[in-house]
PDB file of C-alpha atoms in Angstrom:
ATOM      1  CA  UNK A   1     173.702 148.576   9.073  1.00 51.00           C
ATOM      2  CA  UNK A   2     170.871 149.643   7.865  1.00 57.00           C
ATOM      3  CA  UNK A   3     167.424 149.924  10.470  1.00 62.00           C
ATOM      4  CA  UNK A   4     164.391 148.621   9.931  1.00 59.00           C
ATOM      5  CA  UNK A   5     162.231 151.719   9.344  1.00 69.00           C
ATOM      6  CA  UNK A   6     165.138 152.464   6.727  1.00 92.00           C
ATOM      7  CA  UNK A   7     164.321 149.152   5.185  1.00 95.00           C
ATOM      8  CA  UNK A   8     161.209 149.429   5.817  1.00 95.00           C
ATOM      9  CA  UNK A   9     161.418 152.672   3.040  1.00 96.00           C
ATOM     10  CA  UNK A  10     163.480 150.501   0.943  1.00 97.00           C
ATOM     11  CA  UNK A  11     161.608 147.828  -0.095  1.00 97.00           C
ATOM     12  CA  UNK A  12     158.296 150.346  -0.713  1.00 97.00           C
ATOM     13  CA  UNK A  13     160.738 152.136  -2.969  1.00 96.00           C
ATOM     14  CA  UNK A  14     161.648 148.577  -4.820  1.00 97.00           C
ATOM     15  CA  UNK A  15     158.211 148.065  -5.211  1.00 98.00           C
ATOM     16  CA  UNK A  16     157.136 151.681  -6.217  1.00 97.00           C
ATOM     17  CA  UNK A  17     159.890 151.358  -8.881  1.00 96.00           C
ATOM     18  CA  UNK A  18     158.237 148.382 -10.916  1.00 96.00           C
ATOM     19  CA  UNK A  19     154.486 150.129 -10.512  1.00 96.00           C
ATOM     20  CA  UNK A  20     153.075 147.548  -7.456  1.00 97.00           C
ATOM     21  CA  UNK A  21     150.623 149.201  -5.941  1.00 97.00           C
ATOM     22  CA  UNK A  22     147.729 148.422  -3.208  1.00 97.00           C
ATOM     23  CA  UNK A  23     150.909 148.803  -0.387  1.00 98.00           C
ATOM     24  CA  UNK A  24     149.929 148.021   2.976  1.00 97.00           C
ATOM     25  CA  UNK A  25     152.231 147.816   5.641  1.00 97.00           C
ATOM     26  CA  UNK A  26     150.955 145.511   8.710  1.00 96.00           C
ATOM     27  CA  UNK A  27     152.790 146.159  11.835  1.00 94.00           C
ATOM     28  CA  UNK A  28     153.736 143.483  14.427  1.00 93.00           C
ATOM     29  CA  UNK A  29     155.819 145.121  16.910  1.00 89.00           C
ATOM     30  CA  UNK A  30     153.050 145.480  19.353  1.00 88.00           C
ATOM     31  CA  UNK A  31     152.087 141.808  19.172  1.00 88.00           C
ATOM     32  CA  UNK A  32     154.407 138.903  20.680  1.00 85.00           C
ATOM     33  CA  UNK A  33     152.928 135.984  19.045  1.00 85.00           C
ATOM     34  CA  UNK A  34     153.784 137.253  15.556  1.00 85.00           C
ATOM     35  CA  UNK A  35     156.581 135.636  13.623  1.00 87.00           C
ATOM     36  CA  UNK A  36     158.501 138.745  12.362  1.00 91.00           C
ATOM     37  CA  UNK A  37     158.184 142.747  12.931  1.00 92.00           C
ATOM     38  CA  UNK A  38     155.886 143.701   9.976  1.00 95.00           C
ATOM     39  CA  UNK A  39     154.540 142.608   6.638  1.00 96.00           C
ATOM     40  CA  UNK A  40     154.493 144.513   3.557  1.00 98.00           C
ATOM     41  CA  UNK A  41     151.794 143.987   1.089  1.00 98.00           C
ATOM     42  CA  UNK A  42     151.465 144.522  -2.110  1.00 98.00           C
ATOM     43  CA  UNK A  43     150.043 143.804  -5.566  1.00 97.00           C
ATOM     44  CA  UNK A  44     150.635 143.118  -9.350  1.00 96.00           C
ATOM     45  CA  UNK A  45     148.799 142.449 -12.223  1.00 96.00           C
ATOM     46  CA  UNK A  46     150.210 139.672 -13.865  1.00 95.00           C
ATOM     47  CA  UNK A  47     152.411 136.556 -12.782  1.00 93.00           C
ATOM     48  CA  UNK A  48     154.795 138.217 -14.780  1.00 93.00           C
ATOM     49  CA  UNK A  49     154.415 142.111 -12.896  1.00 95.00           C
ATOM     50  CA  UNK A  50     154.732 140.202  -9.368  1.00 96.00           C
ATOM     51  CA  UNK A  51     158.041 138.104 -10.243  1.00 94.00           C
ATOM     52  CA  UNK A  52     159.097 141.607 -11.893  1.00 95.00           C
ATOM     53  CA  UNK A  53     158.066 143.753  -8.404  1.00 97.00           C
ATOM     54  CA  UNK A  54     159.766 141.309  -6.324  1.00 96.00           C
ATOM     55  CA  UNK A  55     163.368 141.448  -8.655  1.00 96.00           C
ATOM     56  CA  UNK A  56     162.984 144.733  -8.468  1.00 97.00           C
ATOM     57  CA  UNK A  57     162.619 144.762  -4.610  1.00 97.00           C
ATOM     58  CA  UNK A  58     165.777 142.688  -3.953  1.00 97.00           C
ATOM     59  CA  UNK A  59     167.926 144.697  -6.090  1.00 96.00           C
ATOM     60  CA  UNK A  60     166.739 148.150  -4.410  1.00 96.00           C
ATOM     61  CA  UNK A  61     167.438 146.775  -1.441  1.00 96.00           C
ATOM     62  CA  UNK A  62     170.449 144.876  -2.155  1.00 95.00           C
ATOM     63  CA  UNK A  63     172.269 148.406  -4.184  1.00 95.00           C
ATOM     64  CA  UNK A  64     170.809 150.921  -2.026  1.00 94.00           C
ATOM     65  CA  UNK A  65     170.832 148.978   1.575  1.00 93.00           C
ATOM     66  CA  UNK A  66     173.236 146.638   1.617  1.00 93.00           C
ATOM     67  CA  UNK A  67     170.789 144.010   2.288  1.00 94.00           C
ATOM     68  CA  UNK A  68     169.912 140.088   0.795  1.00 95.00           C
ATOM     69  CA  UNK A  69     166.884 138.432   1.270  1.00 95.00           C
ATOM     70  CA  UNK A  70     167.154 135.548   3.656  1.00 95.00           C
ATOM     71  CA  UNK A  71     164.923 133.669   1.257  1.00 93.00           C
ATOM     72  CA  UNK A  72     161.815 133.914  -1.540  1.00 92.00           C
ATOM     73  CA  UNK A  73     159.368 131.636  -1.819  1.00 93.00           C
ATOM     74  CA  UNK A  74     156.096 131.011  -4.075  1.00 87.00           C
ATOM     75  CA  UNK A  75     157.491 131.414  -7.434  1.00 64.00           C
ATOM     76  CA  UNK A  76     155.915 129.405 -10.769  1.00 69.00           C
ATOM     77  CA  UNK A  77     152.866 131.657 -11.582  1.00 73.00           C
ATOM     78  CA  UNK A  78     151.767 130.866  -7.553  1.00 81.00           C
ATOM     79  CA  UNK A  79     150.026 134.436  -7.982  1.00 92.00           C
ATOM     80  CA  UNK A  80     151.666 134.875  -4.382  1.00 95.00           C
ATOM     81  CA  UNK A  81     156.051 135.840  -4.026  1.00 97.00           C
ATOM     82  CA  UNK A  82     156.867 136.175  -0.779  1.00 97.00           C
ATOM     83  CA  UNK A  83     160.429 137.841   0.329  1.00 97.00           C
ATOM     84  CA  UNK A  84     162.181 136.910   3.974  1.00 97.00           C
ATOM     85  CA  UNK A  85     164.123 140.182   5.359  1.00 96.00           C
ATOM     86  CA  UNK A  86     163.798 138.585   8.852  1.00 93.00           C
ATOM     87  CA  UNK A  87     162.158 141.506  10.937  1.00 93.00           C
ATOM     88  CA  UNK A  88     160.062 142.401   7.587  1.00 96.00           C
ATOM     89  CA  UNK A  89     158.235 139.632   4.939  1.00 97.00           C
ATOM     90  CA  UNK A  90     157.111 141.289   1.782  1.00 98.00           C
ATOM     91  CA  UNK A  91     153.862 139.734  -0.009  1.00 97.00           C
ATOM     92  CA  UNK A  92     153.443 140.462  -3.562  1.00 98.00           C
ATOM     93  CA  UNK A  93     150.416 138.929  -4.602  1.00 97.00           C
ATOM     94  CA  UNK A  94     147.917 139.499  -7.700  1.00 96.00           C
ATOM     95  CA  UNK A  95     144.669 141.192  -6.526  1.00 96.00           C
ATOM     96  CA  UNK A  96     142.766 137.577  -6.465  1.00 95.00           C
ATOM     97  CA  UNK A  97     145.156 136.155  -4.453  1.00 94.00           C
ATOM     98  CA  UNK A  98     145.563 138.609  -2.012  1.00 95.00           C
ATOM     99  CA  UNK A  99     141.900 138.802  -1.286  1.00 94.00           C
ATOM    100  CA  UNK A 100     141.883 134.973  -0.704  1.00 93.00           C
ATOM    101  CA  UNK A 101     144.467 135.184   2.201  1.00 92.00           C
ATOM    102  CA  UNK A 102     143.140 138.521   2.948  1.00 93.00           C
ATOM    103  CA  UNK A 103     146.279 139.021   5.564  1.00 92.00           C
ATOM    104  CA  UNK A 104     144.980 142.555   6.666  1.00 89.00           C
ATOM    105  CA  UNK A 105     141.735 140.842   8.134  1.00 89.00           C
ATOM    106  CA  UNK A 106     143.662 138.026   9.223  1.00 87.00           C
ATOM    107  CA  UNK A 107     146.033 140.102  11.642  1.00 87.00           C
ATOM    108  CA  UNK A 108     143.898 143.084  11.939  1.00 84.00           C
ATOM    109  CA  UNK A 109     144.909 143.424  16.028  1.00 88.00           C
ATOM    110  CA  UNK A 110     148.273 144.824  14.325  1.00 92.00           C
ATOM    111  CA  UNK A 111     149.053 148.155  13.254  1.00 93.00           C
ATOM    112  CA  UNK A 112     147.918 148.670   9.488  1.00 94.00           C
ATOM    113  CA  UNK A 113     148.949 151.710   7.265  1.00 95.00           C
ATOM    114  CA  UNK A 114     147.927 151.745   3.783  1.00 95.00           C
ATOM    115  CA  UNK A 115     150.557 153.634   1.223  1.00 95.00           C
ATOM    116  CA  UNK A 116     149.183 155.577  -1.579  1.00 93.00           C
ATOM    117  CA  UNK A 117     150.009 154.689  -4.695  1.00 92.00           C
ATOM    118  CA  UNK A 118     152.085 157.206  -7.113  1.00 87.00           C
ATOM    119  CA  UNK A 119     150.287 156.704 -10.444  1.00 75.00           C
TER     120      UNK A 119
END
């Protein structure tokens, strides 16, 4: 089975592959009132370049851990996808968006690494 820091890799790999960038991972393990273990964060530019970032993250996943989402949600040019891996949520949002819910700030008592981007 695979472990969450494996999964963790993963899913920044699946969104690496379709060019999402702006990755922030926002760790929860530290805080008990949080929901899950960690949110990964990222960003498109286009309705179009999120729904693609977030296919792209469930088939990495899905071929190279063994894994299935538990559940998406936000589709319909919401400029927000959202992916359930239970212990990890992954936000793909367009840069607008993602500055509106500005989750960083919101849970910024959590652990926050930023991932450079490869282009």
């Amino acid at each position: 089975m695979t472990q969450p820091k494996e999964l963790k890799e993963l899913i920044i790999e699946g969104i690496q592959d379709r060019k999402g960038h702006g990755i922030t991972v926002v760790d929860f393990s530290r805080i008990d009132t949080a929901a899950t273990g960690a949110f990964i964060i990222a960003e498109g530019n286009s309705t179009t370049h999120i729904s693609a970032i977030a296919e792209s993250v469930e088939e990495y996943v899905r071929k190279n851990g063994g894994i299935k989402t538990f559940g998406m949600d936000g589709e319909d040019g919401s400029g927000w996808i959202v992916l359930d891996y239970g212990n990890i949520w992954v936000h793909i949002f367009l840069p607008q968006t993602r500055r509106h819910y500005n989750l960083e700030e919101l849970w910024s008592d959590a652990a926050i690494s930023h991932i450079p981007d490869l282009d």
